Every structure is written in C-alpha cells, then in structure tokens.
Coordinates of C-alpha atoms and ligand atoms in Angstrom, one line a residue:
X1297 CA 0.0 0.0 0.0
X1298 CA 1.2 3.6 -0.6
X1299 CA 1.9 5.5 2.0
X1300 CA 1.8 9.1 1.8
X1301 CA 5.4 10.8 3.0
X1302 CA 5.3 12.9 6.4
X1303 CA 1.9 12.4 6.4
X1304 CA 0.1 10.6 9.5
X1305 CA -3.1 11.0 11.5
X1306 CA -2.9 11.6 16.0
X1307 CA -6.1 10.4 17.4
X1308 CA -7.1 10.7 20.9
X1309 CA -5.1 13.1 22.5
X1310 CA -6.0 16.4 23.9
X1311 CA -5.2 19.3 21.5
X1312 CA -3.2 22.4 23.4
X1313 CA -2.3 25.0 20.9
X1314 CA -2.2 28.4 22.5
X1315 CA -1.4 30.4 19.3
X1316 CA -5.2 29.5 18.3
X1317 CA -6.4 29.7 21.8
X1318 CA -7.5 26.2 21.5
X1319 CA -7.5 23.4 24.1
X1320 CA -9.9 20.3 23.4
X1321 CA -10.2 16.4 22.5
X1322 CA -9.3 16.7 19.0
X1323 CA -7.5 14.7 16.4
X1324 CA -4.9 16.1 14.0
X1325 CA -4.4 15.2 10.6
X1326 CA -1.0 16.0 8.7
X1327 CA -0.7 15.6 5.1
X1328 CA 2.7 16.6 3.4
X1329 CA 4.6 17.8 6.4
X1330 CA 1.5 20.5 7.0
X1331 CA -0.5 21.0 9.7
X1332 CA -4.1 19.7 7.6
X1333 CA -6.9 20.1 9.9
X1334 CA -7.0 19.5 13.0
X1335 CA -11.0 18.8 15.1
X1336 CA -13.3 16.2 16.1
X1337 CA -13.4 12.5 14.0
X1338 CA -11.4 13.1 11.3
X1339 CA -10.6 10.8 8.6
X1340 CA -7.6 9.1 7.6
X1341 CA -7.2 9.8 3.5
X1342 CA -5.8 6.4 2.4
X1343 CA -2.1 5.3 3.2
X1344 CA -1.9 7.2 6.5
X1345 CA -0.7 6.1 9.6
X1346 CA -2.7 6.6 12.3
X1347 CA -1.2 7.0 15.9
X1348 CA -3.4 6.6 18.7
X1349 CA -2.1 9.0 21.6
X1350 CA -4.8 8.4 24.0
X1351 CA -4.1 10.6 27.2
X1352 CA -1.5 12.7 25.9
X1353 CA -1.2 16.3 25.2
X1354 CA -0.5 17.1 21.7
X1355 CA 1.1 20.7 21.1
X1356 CA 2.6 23.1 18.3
X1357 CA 6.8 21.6 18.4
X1358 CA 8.7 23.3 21.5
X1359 CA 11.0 25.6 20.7
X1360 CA 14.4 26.2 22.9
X1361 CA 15.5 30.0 21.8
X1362 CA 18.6 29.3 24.1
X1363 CA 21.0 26.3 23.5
X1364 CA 25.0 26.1 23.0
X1365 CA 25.5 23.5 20.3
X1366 CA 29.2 24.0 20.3
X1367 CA 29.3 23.9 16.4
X1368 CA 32.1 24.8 15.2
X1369 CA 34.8 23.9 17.4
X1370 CA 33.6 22.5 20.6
X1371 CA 32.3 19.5 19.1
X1372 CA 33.7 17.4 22.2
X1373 CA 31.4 18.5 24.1
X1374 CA 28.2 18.6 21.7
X1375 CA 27.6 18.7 17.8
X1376 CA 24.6 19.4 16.2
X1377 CA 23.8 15.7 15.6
X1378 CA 23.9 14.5 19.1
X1379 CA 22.3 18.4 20.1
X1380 CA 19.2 18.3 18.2
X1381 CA 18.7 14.3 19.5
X1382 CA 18.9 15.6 22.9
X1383 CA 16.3 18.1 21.8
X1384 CA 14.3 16.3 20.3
X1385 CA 14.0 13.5 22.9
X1386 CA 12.9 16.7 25.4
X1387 CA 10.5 16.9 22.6
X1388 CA 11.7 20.1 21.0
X1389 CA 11.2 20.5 17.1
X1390 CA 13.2 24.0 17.0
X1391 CA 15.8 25.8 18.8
X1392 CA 18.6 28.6 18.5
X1393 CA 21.6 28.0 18.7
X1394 CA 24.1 30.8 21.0
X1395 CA 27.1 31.9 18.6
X1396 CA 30.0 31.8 21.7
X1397 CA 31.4 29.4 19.8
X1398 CA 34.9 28.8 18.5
X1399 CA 35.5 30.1 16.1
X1400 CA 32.2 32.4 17.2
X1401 CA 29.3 32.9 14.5
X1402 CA 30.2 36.7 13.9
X1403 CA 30.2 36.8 10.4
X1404 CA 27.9 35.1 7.7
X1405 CA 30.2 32.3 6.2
X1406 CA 29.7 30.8 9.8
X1407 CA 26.2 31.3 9.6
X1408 CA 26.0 29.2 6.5
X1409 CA 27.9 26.7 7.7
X1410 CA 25.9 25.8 10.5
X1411 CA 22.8 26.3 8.7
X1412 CA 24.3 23.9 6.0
X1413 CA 25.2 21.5 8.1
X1414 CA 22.0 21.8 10.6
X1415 CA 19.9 20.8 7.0
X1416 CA 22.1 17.8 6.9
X1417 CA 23.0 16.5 10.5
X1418 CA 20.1 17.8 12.5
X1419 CA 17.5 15.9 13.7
X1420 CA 15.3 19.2 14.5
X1421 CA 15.2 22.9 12.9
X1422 CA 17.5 24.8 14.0
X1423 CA 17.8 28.8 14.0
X1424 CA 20.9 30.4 14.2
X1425 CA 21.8 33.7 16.8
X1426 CA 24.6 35.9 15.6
X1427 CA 27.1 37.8 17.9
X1428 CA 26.7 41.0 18.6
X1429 CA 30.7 41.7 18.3
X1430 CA 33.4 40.3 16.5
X1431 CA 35.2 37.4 18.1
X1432 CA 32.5 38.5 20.8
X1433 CA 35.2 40.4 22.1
X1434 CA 32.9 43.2 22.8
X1435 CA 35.0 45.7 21.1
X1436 CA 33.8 46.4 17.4
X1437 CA 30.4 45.6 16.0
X1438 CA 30.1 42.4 13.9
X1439 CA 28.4 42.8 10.5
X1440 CA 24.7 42.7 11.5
X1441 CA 23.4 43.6 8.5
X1442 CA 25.6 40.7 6.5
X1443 CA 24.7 38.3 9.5
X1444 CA 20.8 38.5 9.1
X1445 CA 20.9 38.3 5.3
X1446 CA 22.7 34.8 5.9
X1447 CA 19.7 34.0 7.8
X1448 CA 20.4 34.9 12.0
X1449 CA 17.2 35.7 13.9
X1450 CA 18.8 37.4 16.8
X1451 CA 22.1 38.9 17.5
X1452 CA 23.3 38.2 21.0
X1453 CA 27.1 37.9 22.6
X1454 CA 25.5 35.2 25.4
X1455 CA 27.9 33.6 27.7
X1456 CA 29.4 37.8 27.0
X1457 CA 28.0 40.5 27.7
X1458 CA 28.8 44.0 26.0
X1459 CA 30.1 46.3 28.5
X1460 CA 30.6 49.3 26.7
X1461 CA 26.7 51.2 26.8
X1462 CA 27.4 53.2 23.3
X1463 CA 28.4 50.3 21.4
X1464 CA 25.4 48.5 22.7
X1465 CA 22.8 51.2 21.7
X1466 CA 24.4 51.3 18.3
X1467 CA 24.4 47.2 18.0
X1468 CA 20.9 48.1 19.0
X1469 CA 20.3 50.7 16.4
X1470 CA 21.9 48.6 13.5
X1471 CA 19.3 45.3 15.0
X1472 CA 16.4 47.5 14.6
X1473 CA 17.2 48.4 10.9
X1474 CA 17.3 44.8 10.2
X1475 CA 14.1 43.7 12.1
X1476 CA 16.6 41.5 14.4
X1477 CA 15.9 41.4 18.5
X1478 CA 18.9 41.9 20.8
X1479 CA 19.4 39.2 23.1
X1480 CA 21.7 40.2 26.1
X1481 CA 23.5 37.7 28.8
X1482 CA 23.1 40.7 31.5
X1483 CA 26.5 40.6 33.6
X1484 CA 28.2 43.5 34.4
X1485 CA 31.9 42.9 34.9
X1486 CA 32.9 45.3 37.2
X1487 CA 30.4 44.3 39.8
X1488 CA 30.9 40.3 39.2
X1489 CA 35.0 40.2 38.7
X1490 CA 35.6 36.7 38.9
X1491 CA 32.5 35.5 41.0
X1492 CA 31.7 31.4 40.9
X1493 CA 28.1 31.3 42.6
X1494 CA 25.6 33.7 43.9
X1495 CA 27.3 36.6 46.7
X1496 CA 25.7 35.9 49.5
X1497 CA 25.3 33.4 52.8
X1498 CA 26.4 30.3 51.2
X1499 CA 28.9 31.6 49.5
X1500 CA 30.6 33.1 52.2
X1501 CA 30.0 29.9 54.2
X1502 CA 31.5 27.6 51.3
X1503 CA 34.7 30.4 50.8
X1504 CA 33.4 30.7 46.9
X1505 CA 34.1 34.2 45.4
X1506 CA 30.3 36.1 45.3
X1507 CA 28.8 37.2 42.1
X1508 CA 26.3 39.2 43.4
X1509 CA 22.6 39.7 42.0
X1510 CA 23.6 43.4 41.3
X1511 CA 26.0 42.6 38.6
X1512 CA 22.5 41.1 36.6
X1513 CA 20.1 44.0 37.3
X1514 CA 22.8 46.3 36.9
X1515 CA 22.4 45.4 33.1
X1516 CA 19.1 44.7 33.0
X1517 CA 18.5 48.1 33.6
X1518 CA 20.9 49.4 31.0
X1519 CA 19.2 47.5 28.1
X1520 CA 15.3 48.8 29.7
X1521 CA 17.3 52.2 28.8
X1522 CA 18.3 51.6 25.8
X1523 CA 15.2 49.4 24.6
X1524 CA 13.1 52.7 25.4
X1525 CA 16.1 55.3 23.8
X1526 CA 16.2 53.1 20.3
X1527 CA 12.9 51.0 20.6
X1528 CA 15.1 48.3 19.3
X1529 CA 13.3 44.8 21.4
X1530 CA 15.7 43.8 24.0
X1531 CA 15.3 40.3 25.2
X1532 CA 17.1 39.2 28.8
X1533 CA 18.4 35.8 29.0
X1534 CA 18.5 34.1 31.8
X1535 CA 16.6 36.0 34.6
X1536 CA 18.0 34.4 37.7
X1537 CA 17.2 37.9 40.4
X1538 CA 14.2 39.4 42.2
X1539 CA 15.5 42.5 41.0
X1540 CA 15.8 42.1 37.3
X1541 CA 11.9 40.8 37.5
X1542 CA 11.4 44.2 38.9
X1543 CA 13.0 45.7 37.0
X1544 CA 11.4 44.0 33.4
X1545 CA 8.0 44.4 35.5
X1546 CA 8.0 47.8 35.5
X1547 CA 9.6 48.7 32.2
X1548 CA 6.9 46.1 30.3
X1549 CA 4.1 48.4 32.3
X1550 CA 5.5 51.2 30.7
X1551 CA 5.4 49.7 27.1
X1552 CA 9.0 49.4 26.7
X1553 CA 9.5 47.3 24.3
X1554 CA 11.9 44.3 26.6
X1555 CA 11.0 40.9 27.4
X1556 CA 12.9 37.7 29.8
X1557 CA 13.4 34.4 29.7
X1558 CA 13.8 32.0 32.5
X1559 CA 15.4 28.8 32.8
X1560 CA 14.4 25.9 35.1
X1561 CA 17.4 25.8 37.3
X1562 CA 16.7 29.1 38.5
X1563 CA 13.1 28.1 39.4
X1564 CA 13.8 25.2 40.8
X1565 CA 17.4 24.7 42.7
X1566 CA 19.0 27.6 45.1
X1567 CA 22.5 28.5 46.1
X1568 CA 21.9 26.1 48.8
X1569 CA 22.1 23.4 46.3
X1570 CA 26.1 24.0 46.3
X1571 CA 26.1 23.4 50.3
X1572 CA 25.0 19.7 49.2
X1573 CA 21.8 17.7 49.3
X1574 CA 21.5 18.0 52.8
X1575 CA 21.7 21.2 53.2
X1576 CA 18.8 21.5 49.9
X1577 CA 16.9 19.4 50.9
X1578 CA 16.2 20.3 54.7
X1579 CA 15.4 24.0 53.3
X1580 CA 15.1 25.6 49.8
X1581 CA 14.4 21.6 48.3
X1582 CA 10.9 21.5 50.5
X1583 CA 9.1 23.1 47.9
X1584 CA 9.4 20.1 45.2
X1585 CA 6.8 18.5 46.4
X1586 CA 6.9 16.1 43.5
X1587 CA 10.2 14.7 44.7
X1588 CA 9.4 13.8 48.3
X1589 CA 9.9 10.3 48.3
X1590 CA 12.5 8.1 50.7
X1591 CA 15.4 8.7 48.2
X1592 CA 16.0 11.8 47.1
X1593 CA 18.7 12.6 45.0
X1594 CA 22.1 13.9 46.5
X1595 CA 25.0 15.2 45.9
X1596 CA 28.6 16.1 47.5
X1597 CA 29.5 20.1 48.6
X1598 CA 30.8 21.9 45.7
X1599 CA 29.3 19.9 43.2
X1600 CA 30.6 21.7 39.8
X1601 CA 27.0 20.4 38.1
X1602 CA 25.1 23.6 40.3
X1603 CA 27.8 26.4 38.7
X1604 CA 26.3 28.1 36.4
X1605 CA 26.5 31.6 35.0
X1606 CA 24.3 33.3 36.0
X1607 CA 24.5 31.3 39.6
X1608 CA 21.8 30.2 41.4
X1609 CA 20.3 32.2 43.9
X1610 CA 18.1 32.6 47.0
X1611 CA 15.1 30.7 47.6
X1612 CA 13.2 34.8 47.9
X1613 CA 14.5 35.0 43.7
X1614 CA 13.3 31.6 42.8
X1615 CA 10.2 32.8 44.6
X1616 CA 10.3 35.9 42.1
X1617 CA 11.4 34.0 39.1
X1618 CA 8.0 31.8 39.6
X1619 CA 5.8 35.3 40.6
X1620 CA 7.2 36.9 36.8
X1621 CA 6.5 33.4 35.1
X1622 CA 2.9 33.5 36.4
X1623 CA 2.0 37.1 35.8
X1624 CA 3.6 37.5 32.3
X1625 CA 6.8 39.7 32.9
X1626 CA 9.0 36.6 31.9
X1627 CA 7.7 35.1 28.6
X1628 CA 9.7 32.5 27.4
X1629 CA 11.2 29.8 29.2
X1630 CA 14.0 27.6 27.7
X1631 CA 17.2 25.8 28.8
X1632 CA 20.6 27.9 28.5
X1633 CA 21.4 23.7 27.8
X1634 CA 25.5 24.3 28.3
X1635 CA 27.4 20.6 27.8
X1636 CA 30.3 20.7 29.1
X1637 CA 32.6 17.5 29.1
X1638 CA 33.4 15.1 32.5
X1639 CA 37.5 16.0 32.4
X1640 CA 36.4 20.2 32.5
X1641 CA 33.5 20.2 35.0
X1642 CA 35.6 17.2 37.2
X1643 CA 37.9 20.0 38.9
X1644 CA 37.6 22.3 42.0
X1645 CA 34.8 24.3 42.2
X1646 CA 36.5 27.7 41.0
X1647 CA 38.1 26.3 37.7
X1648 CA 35.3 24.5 36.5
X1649 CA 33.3 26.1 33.4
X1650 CA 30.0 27.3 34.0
X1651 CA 26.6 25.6 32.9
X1652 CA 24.6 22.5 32.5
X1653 CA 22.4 20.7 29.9
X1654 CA 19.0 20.8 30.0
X1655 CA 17.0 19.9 26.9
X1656 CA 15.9 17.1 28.4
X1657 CA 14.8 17.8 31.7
X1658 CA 13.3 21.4 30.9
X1659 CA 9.6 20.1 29.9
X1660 CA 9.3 18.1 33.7
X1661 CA 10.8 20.7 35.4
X1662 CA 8.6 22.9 33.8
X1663 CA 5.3 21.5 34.1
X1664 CA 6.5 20.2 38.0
X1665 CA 7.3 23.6 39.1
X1666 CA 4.7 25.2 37.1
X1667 CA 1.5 23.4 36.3
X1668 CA 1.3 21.0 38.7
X1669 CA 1.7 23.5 41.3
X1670 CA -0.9 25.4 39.7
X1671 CA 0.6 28.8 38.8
X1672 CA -0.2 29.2 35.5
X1673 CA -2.1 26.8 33.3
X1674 CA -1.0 24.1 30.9
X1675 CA -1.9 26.4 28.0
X1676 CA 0.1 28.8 29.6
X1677 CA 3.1 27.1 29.7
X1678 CA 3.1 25.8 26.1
X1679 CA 2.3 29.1 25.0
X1680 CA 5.9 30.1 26.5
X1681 CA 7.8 27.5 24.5
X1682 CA 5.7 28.2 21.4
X1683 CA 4.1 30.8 20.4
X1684 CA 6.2 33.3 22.7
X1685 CA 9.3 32.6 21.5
X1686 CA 8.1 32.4 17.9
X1687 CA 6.7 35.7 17.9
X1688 CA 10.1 37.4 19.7
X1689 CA 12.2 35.6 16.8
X1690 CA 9.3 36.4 14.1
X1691 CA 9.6 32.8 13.4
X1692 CA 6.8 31.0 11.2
X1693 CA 6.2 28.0 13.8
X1694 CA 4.7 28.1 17.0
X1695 CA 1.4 27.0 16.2
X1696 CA -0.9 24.3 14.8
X1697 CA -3.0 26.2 12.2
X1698 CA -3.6 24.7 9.0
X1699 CA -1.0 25.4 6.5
X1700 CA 1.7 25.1 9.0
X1701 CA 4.6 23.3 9.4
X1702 CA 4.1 19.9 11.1
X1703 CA 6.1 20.6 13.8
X1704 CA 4.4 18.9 16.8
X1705 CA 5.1 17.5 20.5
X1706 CA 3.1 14.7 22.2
X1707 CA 3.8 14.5 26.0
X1708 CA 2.4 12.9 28.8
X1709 CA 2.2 15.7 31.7
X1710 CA 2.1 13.0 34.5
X1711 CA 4.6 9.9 33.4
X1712 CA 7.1 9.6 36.0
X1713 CA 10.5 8.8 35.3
X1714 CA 14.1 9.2 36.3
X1715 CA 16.5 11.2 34.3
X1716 CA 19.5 9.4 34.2
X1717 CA 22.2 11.8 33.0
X1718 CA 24.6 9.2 31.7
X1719 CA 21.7 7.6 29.2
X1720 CA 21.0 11.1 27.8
X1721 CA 21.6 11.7 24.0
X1722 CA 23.6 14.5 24.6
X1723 CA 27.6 14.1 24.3
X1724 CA 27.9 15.8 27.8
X1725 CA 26.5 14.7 31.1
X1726 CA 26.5 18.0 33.0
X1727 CA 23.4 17.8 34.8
X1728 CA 22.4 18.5 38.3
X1729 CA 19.1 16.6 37.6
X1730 CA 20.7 13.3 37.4
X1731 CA 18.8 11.0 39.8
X1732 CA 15.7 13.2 40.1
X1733 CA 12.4 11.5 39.8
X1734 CA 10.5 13.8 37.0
X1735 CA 7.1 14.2 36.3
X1736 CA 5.7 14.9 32.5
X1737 CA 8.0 13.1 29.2
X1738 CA 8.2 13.8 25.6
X1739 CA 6.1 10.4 24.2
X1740 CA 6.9 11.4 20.5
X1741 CA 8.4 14.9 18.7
X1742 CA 7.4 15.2 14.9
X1743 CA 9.2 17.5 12.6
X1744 CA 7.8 18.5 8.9
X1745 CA 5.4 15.4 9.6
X1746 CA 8.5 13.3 10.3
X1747 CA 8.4 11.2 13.6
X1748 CA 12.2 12.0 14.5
X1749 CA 11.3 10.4 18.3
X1750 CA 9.3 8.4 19.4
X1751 CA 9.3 6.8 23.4
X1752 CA 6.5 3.6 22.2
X1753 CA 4.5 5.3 19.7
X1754 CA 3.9 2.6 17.2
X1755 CA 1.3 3.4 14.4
X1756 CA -1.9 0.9 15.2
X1757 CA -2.8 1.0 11.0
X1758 CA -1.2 1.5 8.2
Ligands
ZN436 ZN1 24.3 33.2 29.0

C-alpha cells in the first residue's frame, strides 16, 4: 500500500495550541509535512498512519530559543547531531543556537555553515543567533546587516556581555534596521570580577568568590534604557534575580519594548544546592513537592553540576522568578542547555566552566514547578515554548493552524521517570538533575510530519 510521506493522523489526544487559543479532545491530521486540519473525527485519506495518543497532550513543536550546540569547534562537548537528539527526545522540534562558539558565529560564512550542516546533521530545525561583536570580544560591532541576510534571527554575545553602553545602543540601532531582537546575557563585569556562585550566605559559608545579584540588574537596567532610547526589542536571557523581574515588570508596564526568559534551574534549585543535598533538601528543596519520596537525589558540597552563569540564587528569587512566570513579565522559558565535558567540569569548584544541559529535563521541570503547582495553566506554559518565542524571533512556527509546518510534541504531563544523566543523547553529562524523579515526558516529537522520536508510539494501522 502507498503510503503518503510525512503524512500521519494523531487520534485521541487532547489538542493544546495556544497560538489558536485552542485546548480540546481533538484529532490532528498531517498531510505533506502541513499541519491539515486538525478537530473532532477526522478521517484518515488512504495510506496514512494513524497513531493513537490516547491521554496525551499534543502541542505546536517546543522551541528552545537558548541552547549552546558548540558547532564549530567544541564539538567534544556537543555537535549538532547529538544536540538536536537531545532536543528532540525533550520533545523540542526547533531551537537557536548561542554563537559563543569557536571560532564564534560573527560573520555570515559561519552562519552558513551551520545552517548547511543543521539541513544535513540535524534531527530538528535549528535557528541560528549571531554575535553581537566580532570574536564576541565586545570591542567592534560584527556585521549585523551581513549576519541577518545569511539567515540569523537574533544577534546576541550570550555567555558575553557588551560592557561598553554606546556600542550596545548602536548594536541596537543597526538590530532594529534589520528587524533582528537583541538578546543580552546581563553581567556587568565590574560588579561580578571573577564570581563562581551567587554573593551571598552560602557563598561566604562555602569560601566561593560572590557574584552578586547586582552585577545582573545592573544590566538589565541598562538594556530597559536603551530598549526605550532606540525602541530596538531587548530580550534578557537568563533572569536568575528578584530584582531584574522588577526591573522588566515595570519597564513592560511602561510599554517598553523588553521581554525575559527564565530557565528551570533558577526556578527550581538555590545557592543552597552547592552546600549539598542535605543542606537543599532540609530547606530551599521543601518546595518540590513532587520529589518527596525516601530517596531523594544527593550530591557532595561543591558539586561543579550547580555552577552556572548566571549562579543560582536565593530561595526569595526563585520565589520571584516563579511570581514573573505566572503574571507574564518573563515570557519565554527555555534551557541555557551548556554541555560541558566530565574532564572540565571534574575540577575544584573555581576552575570549573559554568553551565549545565538541560533539553531534556526542561519540559518536567517545567510542568513540575509550574503546572502542577498550579501557577499558571498548561496552556500557559506551552504558549511560553511556542508561540512566545516564535513571535520574539518572528519565526513562522509556534502553532498548529492549518498550513503550518508539522512541527508537533506529544507528551504525557504525568509519566514519571528518572532522568538518568549518563543515558542522555547528549555528548555531555553535565546535569544536576541526574537521579531526580521527574514528572511529565516527551512520548513522540514530529518534525515536517517526520516522527524524528518516538518513546513507544507505534502506528496501530497502516
Ligand atoms: Zn548566557
């Protein structure tokens, strides 16, 4: 029998898709790699396969607008094949990739290259970020203009941060001629010198240099100014402080034209986390009420898996973090997934790079920390992996209209697993998660009407 290419039929499931306000029992059909129709009893066209996904959520393809690939350079750490099969087994069908890579992707030959060898090697789209400087140096502008005609959707120096406030407004005034959003890794410097983890109890208890929450809001409130001097759209990466929620909180009240992003370490762990388990778990780890079995996961003191730039902090900003999630000021939530490999992070706590992966983990943490606490809705939290930061990027996915690209996720918000870092498709096996009993798993991702993962999806008729 013929069967039609990237083509298939999801029955049973309940359709979220927040770009269509729409959240019902509703099949969705797929014909050519395009969203066909999706609503009540539809028909299978001959050849089809259908996939019954009973119980599961089906949603528009999550997209990650923050994740280090390493391509070109770093490829020890991650490459783009073994990057986009850790994404797509987090069921993620898109994601950007950060340019602080080596060389960096400041110039549009780079930007070709990856986007060459994404088509090739890739399991899942992927959407290139340009730097903002050459070498991300943060010295001379990089050729924005060159950079978006090879295809970049943001310009950002992440894992940098552009100290110099005239050369930022004019990175911002070059973005804006180009229809590109700024993103900015907000770390001032001269406040932070050579901090390892957040400035504060812990980290005078533990003798680790401070990196206080100062040296974030510090330029979170530069780019507010200079969102509202050039109207240029500033995105922060990263949010990690009460203060730079404030800060974004009132600027978005005023229509400035910023938005954040938050990732799940910094709404779920605390500074506390690099005292040990112990110490995490008889305080800041009460709140994971998910988790509270006989075993919970531990760790030693000065485990090099909870560094991370920027650090974790205090139980009152995870507090805020969660508060800007459920009111709006932070739109987008994504990973900052960092691999790193065992040799570099296996060193003393002050030499060790910072960051952790996380493409894996981010759906359970999200829906633990989020919906199943009940702070914002399952809609909700879709909406910020879809059609949030598709509309920041001016992306064409995000959604499940007809017409569309079949980029979809199927998950089940209440399968419980453990993430086991070592069995993860990513080349690096930097997590903090490792151990931790989750709740809510990618069952299949789908790409152009491609089933590119699958846990035990098998078609019931072809
Ligand atoms: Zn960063």
């Amino acid at each position: 029998m013929l069967v039609l290419m990237n083509s298939l039929l999801l029955t049973g499931g309940r359709v979220v898709d927040p770009a269509n306000h729409f959240d019902s029992p509703a099949d969705v059909l797929v014909i050519g790699g395009k969203i066909s129709a999706v609503g009540k009893n539809l028909s299978a066209p001959k050849g089809i396969e259908i996939f019954d996904v009973i119980g599961k959520i089906i949603c528009p393809g999550l997209i990650d607008l923050h994740v280090h690939l390493r391509e070109p350079g770093q490829t020890a750490k991650e490459n783009l094949a073994s990057g986009t099969a850790a994404a797509a087994r987090g069921g993620f069908t898109s994601l950007v990739c950060m340019p602080n890579t080596s060389p960096a992707i400041d110039n549009s030959g780079t930007v070709a290259l990856i986007r060459e060898r994404a088509g090739r090697e890739g399991l899942v789209n992927v959407f290139v970020a340009g730097a903002i400087t050459k070498n991300i140096a943060g010295e001379e502008l990089a050729q924005i203009g060159s950079l978006k005609n090879a295809g970049v959707v943001a310009i950002t120096d992440d894992g940098y941060c552009v100290q110099n406030n005239e050369l930022m407004r004019r990175a911002c005034e070059y973005a804006k001629m180009f229809d590109l959003p700024v993103m900015d890794h907000c770390q001032d410097y001269s406040l932070v010198t050579d901090g390892v983890m957040h400035e504060g109890y812990w980290s005078t208890a533990l003798g680790l240099r401070g990196w206080p929450s100062a040296g974030e809001e510090m330029i979170v409130a530069r780019n507010i100014l200079l969102a509202e001097l050039t109207g240029t759209k500033i995105h922060c990466q990263h949010l990690s402080t009460a203060g730079g929620v404030a800060l974004l909180r009132e600027a978005k009240k005023r229509g400035v034209p910023v938005s954040g992003e938050a990732c799940p370490h910094h709404f779920v762990l605390t500074d506390a986390a690099v005292a040990g388990s112990e110490k995490f778990w008889a305080n800041d780890g009460k709140i994971l009420a998910d988790l509270q079995t006989d075993e919970l996961p531990s760790w030693p003191a000065y485990d090099t898996n909870f560094k991370m730039n920027p650090p974790l902090r205090t139980a009152r900003d995870r507090e805020a973090i969660l508060e800007g999630l459920a009111d709006g000021t932070i739109e987008i939530l994504c990973s900052d997934h960092a691999p790193h490999c065992d040799y570099e992070k296996e060193v003393e706590f002050d030499y060790a790079p910072f960051g952790i992966t996380g493409l894996e983990t981010e759906l359970a943490l999200s829906l633990m920390q989020l919906v199943h606490t009940k702070k914002i809705s399952l809609a909700e939290m879709i909406a910020k992996f879809t059609v949030y930061p598709a509309r920041l990027l001016n992306l064409n996915k995000g959604s499940l209209s007809a017409g569309a690209d079949a980029d979809v996720t199927i998950f089940d918000p209440e399968a419980e697993w453990i993430f086991r870092a070592q069995e993860s498709s990513s080349k690096s096996k930097n997590s903090p998660f490792s151990g931790w009993k989750l709740r809510g798993k990618a069952a299949a991702t789908i790409v152009g009407g491609k089933v590119i993962y699958s846990e035990q999806m098998d078609a019931v008729a072809v």
